[in-house]
Every structure is written in C-alpha cells, then in structure tokens.
Amino acid sequence: MKITYLGHASLSIEAHGKTIIIDPYITENELAKSIDINKLEADYILVTHAHGDHILDVETIAKRTKAKVISNFEIVTYFEAKGIEGHPMNIGGTWSFDFGKIHMVNALHSSSFPDGSYGGNPCGFVLETAHHKIYIAGDTALTYDMKLIPKLIGELDLAVLPIGDNFTMGVKSAIKACDFLACKKVLGYHYDTFGYIKIDKVKAIGRFAKKRLELNLLPIGDALKL
Ligand code: NI
Ligand code: MN
C-alpha cells in the first residue's frame, strides 16, 4: 500500500491496483501548489465530512475520473445530485469493495456543508486490505471509541491522525490516541495549512518519539509505503 500526502487532510492511497483519494482540498491550499488535481487518478473518493477543507475538489476530480464517492448518506446524496456516483454508508458499517473493506467509524466533530446545509455526521475510516489495516481518523477529538477499533477490526499498521489542534486533536491527544488504538506508527495530517493549526514539526516528532511512537510528517507529494 502506498499513501501519498496531498497536503492538509488529503491523501491518495494505492491499494490492490485501485487509487483512493481522501478528502481532496488542494486547489485552495497555498502549500499544495505542486499538486495538479487534473493529473490525479482516482477510482474512489472517501469523504470524512462536509467541511470545505475536505470536499473542495471532490466534484472536479470525480467528474473527470468517474470516481465513486464513499461517504455518509447525506454527502453521497449531495454529490449524486451533481451526477456523481456514490456509495452511502453510516457509522458502524462495513462494506467490501474491489480494493478491500471500508469500515466507517465514529469521529467527534461537526459536518455542515460550506453553505450551512446538513452534512450528516462526521466519520473516520478503516481501510482493510488483505495485507494492511490503516485508520484514517478524519477531523476528530480524542474519543474512547478509538479503543474499539483494534478490538473489532484487529491490529492497525498505521493511524492517520489530525495533529494541528484547535479544530481537531493536537499532539498531546494524538499521542493518547496511539495508546487507545494500540498503534505505534502515525501519519500526521490536518496541520500547518492555515493560522490556527500551525505546529512545530520537530517538536511534535520529538514528543511522539519520547513515547516510542513514530510520527511521520511527509512533505506534500511524498509517500509512505507499507
Ligand atoms: Ni472539519
Ligand atoms: Mn478540517
């Protein structure tokens, strides 16, 4: 599995020959100028919630690539009205796709569309393939529900966690999340994009290392291989 960081909370994951884009917010991200959304491949687009910094480029990418949107019922319905194919899920559900399974899990956050309309509940995803299990937290606070993930789904190879604080978990909560998730390898996201979420990256990596945890912070466009 190859996980490419596209800036903010956006990822591109290659799994079983399919490409899965997560929460594309690229064209308005000053830090992600090196990413050309017209060159991104996508078979699926996973959307954790309806906030603008997670859905901005969904429509453009989906219309060009014919990617299927996997999200909550409300978000899938919103994109279906624009002629985009979707697969609706809700929290607690699992579905088998051609690349593996998606488990939709709880996130503690909010989820209105940029125009204020209802975007359902925010979520996280566990992507499970034959060889790997990765947790993509979405925008969330630390929750006790994270303890359920390894219990129900099994040992995680990677946790993708927000670490920018203010709108989501910060470093301290993300370190505790590793304990709840029983996972030592983290890809940090949702930091540095705008003023409220700027972090000291060297300090953050050091704080994880002190607890024998590995925090990966990728330059935009770089990838992590599992
Ligand atoms: Ni959000
Ligand atoms: Mn966000």
GROMACS .gro file of C-alpha atoms and ligand atoms in nm:
model
  228
    1MET     CA    1   0.000   0.000   0.000
    2LYS     CA    2   0.128   0.344  -0.092
    3ILE     CA    3  -0.002   0.655   0.083
    4THR     CA    4   0.077   0.990  -0.077
    5TYR     CA    5   0.027   1.312   0.120
    6LEU     CA    6  -0.153   1.577  -0.086
    7GLY     CA    7  -0.148   1.842   0.186
    8HIS     CA    8  -0.389   1.931   0.469
    9ALA     CA    9  -0.611   1.622   0.523
   10SER     CA   10  -0.584   1.500   0.163
   11LEU     CA   11  -0.431   1.166   0.071
   12SER     CA   12  -0.403   0.939  -0.228
   13ILE     CA   13  -0.381   0.570  -0.145
   14GLU     CA   14  -0.288   0.292  -0.385
   15ALA     CA   15  -0.433  -0.039  -0.273
   16HIS     CA   16  -0.485  -0.354  -0.479
   17GLY     CA   17  -0.437  -0.167  -0.805
   18LYS     CA   18  -0.700   0.095  -0.719
   19THR     CA   19  -0.646   0.459  -0.628
   20ILE     CA   20  -0.842   0.605  -0.340
   21ILE     CA   21  -0.838   0.979  -0.277
   22ILE     CA   22  -0.928   1.105   0.069
   23ASP     CA   23  -1.080   1.449   0.142
   24PRO     CA   24  -0.933   1.642  -0.153
   25TYR     CA   25  -0.862   2.004  -0.059
   26ILE     CA   26  -0.587   2.107  -0.295
   27THR     CA   27  -0.668   2.396  -0.529
   28GLU     CA   28  -0.712   2.650  -0.247
   29ASN     CA   29  -0.423   2.517  -0.039
   30GLU     CA   30  -0.129   2.755  -0.084
   31LEU     CA   31   0.107   2.483   0.042
   32ALA     CA   32  -0.009   2.229  -0.220
   33LYS     CA   33   0.071   2.426  -0.537
   34SER     CA   34   0.288   2.135  -0.657
   35ILE     CA   35  -0.016   1.906  -0.683
   36ASP     CA   36  -0.212   1.925  -1.008
   37ILE     CA   37  -0.560   1.782  -0.949
   38ASN     CA   38  -0.601   1.725  -1.323
   39LYS     CA   39  -0.325   1.466  -1.304
   40LEU     CA   40  -0.459   1.277  -1.003
   41GLU     CA   41  -0.601   0.934  -1.068
   42ALA     CA   42  -0.898   0.816  -0.865
   43ASP     CA   43  -1.122   0.511  -0.859
   44TYR     CA   44  -1.282   0.616  -0.530
   45ILE     CA   45  -1.301   0.932  -0.322
   46LEU     CA   46  -1.353   0.893   0.051
   47VAL     CA   47  -1.506   1.192   0.229
   48THR     CA   48  -1.499   1.211   0.611
   49HIS     CA   49  -1.729   1.513   0.648
   50ALA     CA   50  -1.877   1.806   0.457
   51HIS     CA   51  -1.649   2.091   0.566
   52GLY     CA   52  -1.499   2.291   0.281
   53ASP     CA   53  -1.143   2.190   0.366
   54HIS     CA   54  -1.241   1.826   0.297
   55ILE     CA   55  -1.475   1.844  -0.004
   56LEU     CA   56  -1.340   2.135  -0.212
   57ASP     CA   57  -1.207   1.933  -0.507
   58VAL     CA   58  -1.435   1.626  -0.486
   59GLU     CA   59  -1.664   1.735  -0.771
   60THR     CA   60  -1.384   1.827  -1.014
   61ILE     CA   61  -1.189   1.507  -0.955
   62ALA     CA   62  -1.496   1.280  -0.955
   63LYS     CA   63  -1.636   1.426  -1.280
   64ARG     CA   64  -1.306   1.380  -1.465
   65THR     CA   65  -1.211   1.037  -1.329
   66LYS     CA   66  -1.564   0.892  -1.279
   67ALA     CA   67  -1.451   0.802  -0.928
   68LYS     CA   68  -1.717   0.680  -0.687
   69VAL     CA   69  -1.768   0.884  -0.369
   70ILE     CA   70  -1.779   0.682  -0.046
   71SER     CA   71  -1.914   0.883   0.245
   72ASN     CA   72  -2.213   0.920   0.472
   73PHE     CA   73  -2.563   0.913   0.325
   74GLU     CA   74  -2.605   1.294   0.326
   75ILE     CA   75  -2.276   1.369   0.150
   76VAL     CA   76  -2.328   1.093  -0.109
   77THR     CA   77  -2.680   1.226  -0.179
   78TYR     CA   78  -2.537   1.579  -0.223
   79PHE     CA   79  -2.285   1.459  -0.484
   80GLU     CA   80  -2.537   1.225  -0.656
   81ALA     CA   81  -2.749   1.536  -0.725
   82LYS     CA   82  -2.447   1.666  -0.922
   83GLY     CA   83  -2.436   1.346  -1.128
   84ILE     CA   84  -2.157   1.178  -0.931
   85GLU     CA   85  -2.184   0.812  -0.842
   86GLY     CA   86  -2.167   0.726  -0.476
   87HIS     CA   87  -2.176   0.455  -0.215
   88PRO     CA   88  -2.355   0.568   0.103
   89MET     CA   89  -2.252   0.427   0.441
   90ASN     CA   90  -2.301   0.519   0.801
   91ILE     CA   91  -2.108   0.481   1.124
   92GLY     CA   92  -2.063   0.122   1.236
   93GLY     CA   93  -2.097  -0.016   0.884
   94THR     CA   94  -1.851  -0.219   0.679
   95TRP     CA   95  -1.859  -0.284   0.303
   96SER     CA   96  -1.633  -0.489   0.076
   97PHE     CA   97  -1.509  -0.305  -0.232
   98ASP     CA   98  -1.276  -0.434  -0.505
   99PHE     CA   99  -0.971  -0.294  -0.321
  100GLY     CA  100  -1.067  -0.421   0.026
  101LYS     CA  101  -1.303  -0.332   0.307
  102ILE     CA  102  -1.406   0.006   0.437
  103HIS     CA  103  -1.521   0.034   0.797
  104MET     CA  104  -1.691   0.364   0.877
  105VAL     CA  105  -1.610   0.467   1.234
  106ASN     CA  106  -1.703   0.746   1.469
  107ALA     CA  107  -1.546   1.092   1.468
  108LEU     CA  108  -1.625   1.364   1.719
  109HIS     CA  109  -1.652   1.683   1.514
  110SER     CA  110  -1.920   1.862   1.305
  111SER     CA  111  -2.016   1.829   0.938
  112SER     CA  112  -2.207   2.114   0.771
  113PHE     CA  113  -2.155   2.198   0.403
  114PRO     CA  114  -1.993   2.536   0.326
  115ASP     CA  115  -2.343   2.683   0.261
  116GLY     CA  116  -2.459   2.569   0.607
  117SER     CA  117  -2.671   2.276   0.489
  118TYR     CA  118  -2.671   1.950   0.681
  119GLY     CA  119  -2.380   1.719   0.606
  120GLY     CA  120  -2.470   1.425   0.828
  121ASN     CA  121  -2.231   1.306   1.096
  122PRO     CA  122  -1.852   1.324   1.058
  123CYS     CA  123  -1.668   0.995   1.038
  124GLY     CA  124  -1.334   0.821   1.014
  125PHE     CA  125  -1.248   0.519   0.802
  126VAL     CA  126  -1.053   0.200   0.849
  127LEU     CA  127  -0.922   0.074   0.517
  128GLU     CA  128  -0.860  -0.300   0.536
  129THR     CA  129  -0.686  -0.487   0.256
  130ALA     CA  130  -0.555  -0.844   0.252
  131HIS     CA  131  -0.223  -0.723   0.397
  132HIS     CA  132  -0.286  -0.397   0.581
  133LYS     CA  133  -0.521  -0.209   0.807
  134ILE     CA  134  -0.499   0.165   0.828
  135TYR     CA  135  -0.713   0.406   1.027
  136ILE     CA  136  -0.789   0.745   0.878
  137ALA     CA  137  -0.931   0.947   1.164
  138GLY     CA  138  -1.078   1.244   0.977
  139ASP     CA  139  -1.132   1.558   1.183
  140THR     CA  140  -1.191   1.438   1.535
  141ALA     CA  141  -1.126   1.488   1.901
  142LEU     CA  142  -0.973   1.208   2.102
  143THR     CA  143  -1.250   0.961   2.187
  144TYR     CA  144  -1.276   0.643   2.393
  145ASP     CA  145  -1.441   0.491   2.084
  146MET     CA  146  -1.093   0.463   1.933
  147LYS     CA  147  -1.033   0.170   2.170
  148LEU     CA  148  -1.299  -0.027   1.983
  149ILE     CA  149  -1.112  -0.012   1.652
  150PRO     CA  150  -0.833  -0.265   1.721
  151LYS     CA  151  -1.077  -0.477   1.923
  152LEU     CA  152  -1.326  -0.505   1.635
  153ILE     CA  153  -1.101  -0.483   1.331
  154GLY     CA  154  -0.762  -0.604   1.452
  155GLU     CA  155  -0.409  -0.468   1.471
  156LEU     CA  156  -0.351  -0.148   1.278
  157ASP     CA  157  -0.043  -0.091   1.062
  158LEU     CA  158  -0.086   0.285   1.054
  159ALA     CA  159  -0.302   0.556   1.208
  160VAL     CA  160  -0.354   0.877   1.012
  161LEU     CA  161  -0.431   1.134   1.280
  162PRO     CA  162  -0.502   1.508   1.283
  163ILE     CA  163  -0.239   1.686   1.493
  164GLY     CA  164  -0.298   2.056   1.423
  165ASP     CA  165  -0.511   2.123   1.733
  166ASN     CA  166  -0.781   2.396   1.757
  167PHE     CA  167  -1.031   2.226   1.520
  168THR     CA  168  -0.921   1.866   1.598
  169MET     CA  169  -0.686   1.672   1.821
  170GLY     CA  170  -0.347   1.821   1.884
  171VAL     CA  171  -0.021   1.640   1.951
  172LYS     CA  172  -0.099   1.553   2.315
  173SER     CA  173  -0.435   1.395   2.228
  174ALA     CA  174  -0.291   1.218   1.923
  175ILE     CA  175  -0.026   1.055   2.144
  176LYS     CA  176  -0.304   0.929   2.373
  177ALA     CA  177  -0.495   0.811   2.064
  178CYS     CA  178  -0.200   0.583   1.980
  179ASP     CA  179  -0.247   0.421   2.319
  180PHE     CA  180  -0.623   0.373   2.259
  181LEU     CA  181  -0.559   0.243   1.905
  182ALA     CA  182  -0.267   0.019   2.009
  183CYS     CA  183  -0.075   0.160   1.712
  184LYS     CA  184   0.280   0.299   1.717
  185LYS     CA  185   0.304   0.429   1.361
  186VAL     CA  186   0.133   0.755   1.276
  187LEU     CA  187   0.099   0.976   0.973
  188GLY     CA  188   0.013   1.324   1.092
  189TYR     CA  189  -0.222   1.547   0.893
  190HIS     CA  190  -0.450   1.850   0.929
  191TYR     CA  191  -0.167   2.085   1.036
  192ASP     CA  192   0.010   2.397   0.902
  193THR     CA  193  -0.249   2.477   0.631
  194PHE     CA  194  -0.385   2.789   0.800
  195GLY     CA  195  -0.304   3.004   1.102
  196TYR     CA  196  -0.495   2.821   1.372
  197ILE     CA  197  -0.325   2.487   1.305
  198LYS     CA  198   0.042   2.572   1.256
  199ILE     CA  199   0.269   2.341   1.455
  200ASP     CA  200   0.637   2.297   1.540
  201LYS     CA  201   0.704   1.976   1.342
  202VAL     CA  202   1.040   1.891   1.501
  203LYS     CA  203   0.893   1.930   1.849
  204ALA     CA  204   0.590   1.717   1.757
  205ILE     CA  205   0.807   1.432   1.624
  206GLY     CA  206   1.015   1.452   1.943
  207ARG     CA  207   0.710   1.430   2.167
  208PHE     CA  208   0.592   1.114   1.986
  209ALA     CA  209   0.944   0.966   1.997
  210LYS     CA  210   0.959   1.016   2.374
  211LYS     CA  211   0.665   0.773   2.398
  212ARG     CA  212   0.835   0.536   2.149
  213LEU     CA  213   0.587   0.634   1.879
  214GLU     CA  214   0.675   0.712   1.517
  215LEU     CA  215   0.523   1.033   1.382
  216ASN     CA  216   0.564   1.068   1.005
  217LEU     CA  217   0.519   1.418   0.862
  218LEU     CA  218   0.552   1.397   0.485
  219PRO     CA  219   0.644   1.682   0.251
  220ILE     CA  220   0.343   1.740   0.021
  221GLY     CA  221   0.364   1.495  -0.270
  222ASP     CA  222   0.577   1.243  -0.079
  223ALA     CA  223   0.457   0.892   0.001
  224LEU     CA  224   0.474   0.635   0.277
  225LYS     CA  225   0.490   0.268   0.176
  226LEU     CA  226   0.356  -0.014   0.389
  227NI      NI  227  -1.377   1.976   0.975
  228MN      MN  228  -1.089   2.014   0.861
   0.00000   0.00000   0.00000
